[in-house]
XYZ file of C-alpha atoms in Angstrom:
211
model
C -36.907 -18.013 3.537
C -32.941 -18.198 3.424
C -31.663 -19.861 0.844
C -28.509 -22.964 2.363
C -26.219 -21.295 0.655
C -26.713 -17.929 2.217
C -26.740 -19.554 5.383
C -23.606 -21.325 4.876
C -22.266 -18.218 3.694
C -22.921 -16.254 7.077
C -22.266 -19.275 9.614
C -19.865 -18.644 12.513
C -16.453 -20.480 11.592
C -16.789 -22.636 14.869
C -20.259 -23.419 14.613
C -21.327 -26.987 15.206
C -24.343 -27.303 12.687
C -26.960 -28.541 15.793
C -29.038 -25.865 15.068
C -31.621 -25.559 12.342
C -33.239 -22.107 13.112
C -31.291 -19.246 12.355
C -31.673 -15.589 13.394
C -30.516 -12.322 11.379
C -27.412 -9.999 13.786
C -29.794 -7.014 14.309
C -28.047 -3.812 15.885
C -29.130 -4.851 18.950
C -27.120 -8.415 18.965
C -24.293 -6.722 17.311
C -24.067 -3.804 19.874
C -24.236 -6.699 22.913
C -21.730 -8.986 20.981
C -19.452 -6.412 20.789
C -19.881 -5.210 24.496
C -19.058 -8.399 25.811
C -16.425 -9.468 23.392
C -18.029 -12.472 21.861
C -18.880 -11.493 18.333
C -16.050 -12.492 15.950
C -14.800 -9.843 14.106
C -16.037 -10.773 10.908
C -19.590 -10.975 11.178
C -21.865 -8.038 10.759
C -25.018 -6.488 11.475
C -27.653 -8.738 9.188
C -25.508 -11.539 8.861
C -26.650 -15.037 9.891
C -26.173 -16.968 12.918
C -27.681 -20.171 13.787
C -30.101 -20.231 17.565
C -26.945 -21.829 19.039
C -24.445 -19.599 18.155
C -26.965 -16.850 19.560
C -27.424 -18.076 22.188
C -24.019 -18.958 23.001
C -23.100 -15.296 22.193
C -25.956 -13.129 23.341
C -27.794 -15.241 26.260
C -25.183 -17.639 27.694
C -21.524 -15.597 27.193
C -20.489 -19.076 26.188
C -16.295 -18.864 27.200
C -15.744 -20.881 23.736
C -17.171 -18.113 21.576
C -15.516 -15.570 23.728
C -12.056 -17.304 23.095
C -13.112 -17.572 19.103
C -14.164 -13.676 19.294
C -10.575 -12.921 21.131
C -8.641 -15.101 18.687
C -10.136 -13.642 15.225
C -9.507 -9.830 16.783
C -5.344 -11.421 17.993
C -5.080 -12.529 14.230
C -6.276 -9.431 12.614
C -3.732 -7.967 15.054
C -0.902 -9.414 13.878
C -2.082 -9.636 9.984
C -2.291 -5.574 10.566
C 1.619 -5.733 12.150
C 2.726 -8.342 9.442
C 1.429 -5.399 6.620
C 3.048 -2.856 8.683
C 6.258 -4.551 8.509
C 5.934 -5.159 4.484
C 5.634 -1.615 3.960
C 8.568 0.544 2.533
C 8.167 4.047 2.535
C 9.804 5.457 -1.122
C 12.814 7.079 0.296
C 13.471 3.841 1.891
C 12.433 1.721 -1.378
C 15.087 4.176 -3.120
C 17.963 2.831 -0.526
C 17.368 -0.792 -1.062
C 17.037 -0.360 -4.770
C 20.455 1.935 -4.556
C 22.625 -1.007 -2.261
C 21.073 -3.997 -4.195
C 22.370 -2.287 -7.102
C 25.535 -1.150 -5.712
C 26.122 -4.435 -4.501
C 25.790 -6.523 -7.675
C 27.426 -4.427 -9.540
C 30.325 -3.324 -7.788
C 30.726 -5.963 -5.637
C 29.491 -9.059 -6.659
C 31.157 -7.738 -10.779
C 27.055 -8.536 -12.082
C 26.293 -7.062 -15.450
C 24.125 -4.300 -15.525
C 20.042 -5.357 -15.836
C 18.308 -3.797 -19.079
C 14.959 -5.491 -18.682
C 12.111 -4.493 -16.630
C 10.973 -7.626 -16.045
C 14.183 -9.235 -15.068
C 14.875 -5.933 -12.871
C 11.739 -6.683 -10.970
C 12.481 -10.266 -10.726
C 16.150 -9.495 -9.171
C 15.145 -6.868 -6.775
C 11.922 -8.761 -5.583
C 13.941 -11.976 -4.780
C 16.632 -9.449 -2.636
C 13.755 -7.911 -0.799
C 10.081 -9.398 -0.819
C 8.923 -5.659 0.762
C 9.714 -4.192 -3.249
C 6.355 -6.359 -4.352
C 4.150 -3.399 -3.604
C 6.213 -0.843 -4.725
C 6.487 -2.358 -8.121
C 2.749 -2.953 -8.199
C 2.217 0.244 -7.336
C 4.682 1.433 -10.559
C 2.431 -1.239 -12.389
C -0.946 0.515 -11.344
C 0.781 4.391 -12.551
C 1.330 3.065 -15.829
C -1.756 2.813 -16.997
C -2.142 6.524 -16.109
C -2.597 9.023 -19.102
C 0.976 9.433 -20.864
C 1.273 13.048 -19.771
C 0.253 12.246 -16.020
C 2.660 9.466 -16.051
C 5.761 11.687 -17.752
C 4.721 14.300 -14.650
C 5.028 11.529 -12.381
C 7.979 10.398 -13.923
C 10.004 14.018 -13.649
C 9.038 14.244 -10.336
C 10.231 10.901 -8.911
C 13.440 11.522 -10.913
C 13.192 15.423 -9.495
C 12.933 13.574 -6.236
C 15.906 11.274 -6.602
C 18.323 13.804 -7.560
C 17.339 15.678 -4.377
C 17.987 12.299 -2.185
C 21.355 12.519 -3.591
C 20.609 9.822 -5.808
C 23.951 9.837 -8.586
C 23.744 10.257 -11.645
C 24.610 6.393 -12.976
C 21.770 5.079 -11.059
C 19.081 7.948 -12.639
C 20.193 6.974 -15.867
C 20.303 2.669 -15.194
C 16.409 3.744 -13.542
C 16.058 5.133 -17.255
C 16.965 2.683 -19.050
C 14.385 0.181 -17.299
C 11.757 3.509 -17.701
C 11.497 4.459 -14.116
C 12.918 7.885 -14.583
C 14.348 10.618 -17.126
C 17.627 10.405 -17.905
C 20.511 12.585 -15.690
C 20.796 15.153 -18.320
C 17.160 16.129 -18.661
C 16.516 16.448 -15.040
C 19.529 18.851 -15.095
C 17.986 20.857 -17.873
C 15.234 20.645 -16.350
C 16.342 22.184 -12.871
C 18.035 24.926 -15.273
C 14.836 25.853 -17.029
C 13.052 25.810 -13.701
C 15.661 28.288 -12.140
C 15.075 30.484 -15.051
C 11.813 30.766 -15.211
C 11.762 31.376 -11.165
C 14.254 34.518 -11.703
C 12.372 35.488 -14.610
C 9.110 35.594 -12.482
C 10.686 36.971 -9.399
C 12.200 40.081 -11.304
C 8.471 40.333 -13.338
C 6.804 40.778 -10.267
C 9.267 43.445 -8.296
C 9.001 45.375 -11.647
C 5.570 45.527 -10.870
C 5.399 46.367 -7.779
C 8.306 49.548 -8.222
C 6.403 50.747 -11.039
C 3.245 50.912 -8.892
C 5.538 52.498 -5.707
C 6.354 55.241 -7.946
């Protein structure tokens, strides 16, 4: 026998409590509930209904659980646009972060930010939509230390490419989102080398076995 709480647990949000018998969504209830859009969107197959709320939803295509089914499906709508709307894509995170820094320092004559935590702080209260870009720098750092120095190189690698300058690499360094200016440049450098160094390796090869 179900326990209340597992009942309670399971009850449709609208439901009036008249009922005492309650019935398991098979596949069958779910597939018709669905069909005639007057399941809610949050109950599933083996959840629990009350005999009322069946019946209002399976036998009777009562209009008030039709309108409850509608409204949970409008909400999740609009919960799905709202998230859609709070989402930055990184080259657009690296604008915002660019002007808000731009602004308050060459505009507003702000002293520059050292600390993380205070950086976050600023740059959240400019732009609520930098939450979950800093969470997601949150969740990388407890990466392995050599994942999270590749990760590091290539967001920086990835800055300088944006056109990011220099100044704002090396204030992103000194909160630790990135390597400093002069690395990534000796970096490129090395890269370059090794690229020539590979290129010519491998058309020596090749004219040695032409010959």
């Amino acid at each position: 026998m179900l326990s209340i709480n597992t009942i309670k647990s399971y009850a449709i949000t609208i439901c009036q409590g008249k009922s005492t018998i309650w019935r398991k969504v098979t596949e069958n209830v779910f597939s018709k509930g669905q069909a005639n859009n007057m399941l809610p969107s949050y109950i599933r197959v083996d959840d629990v209904i009350c005999m009322n709320c069946y019946n209002g939803i399976v036998i009777n295509s009562s209009i008030e659980f039709q309108r409850h089914a509608q409204e949970q499906y409008r909400f999740e709508d609009i919960s799905e646009a709202n998230k859609a709307d709070d989402f930055l894509f990184f080259s657009q995170v690296v604008k915002v972060l660019t002007d808000i820094l731009y602004t308050r320092e060459n505009r507003e004559k702000k002293p520059m930010i050292y600390s993380f935590d205070e950086f976050r702080e600023i740059m959240e209260g400019e732009n609520i939509r930098l939450k979950s870009f800093f969470d997601k720098l949150y969740f990388s750092s407890s990466l392995s230390t050599k994942n999270k120095n590749s990760q590091i190189r290539d967001l920086t690698m990835y800055l300088d490419f944006t056109g990011v300058s220099d100044t704002t690499l090396d204030t992103l360094f000194d909160l630790g989102t990135t390597i400093t200016s002069r690395s990534i440049t000796r970096y490129k450098s090395d890269a370059f080398k090794e690229h020539y160094r590979l290129v010519n390796a491998t058309l020596t090869q090749h004219i040695e076995k032409a010959m």
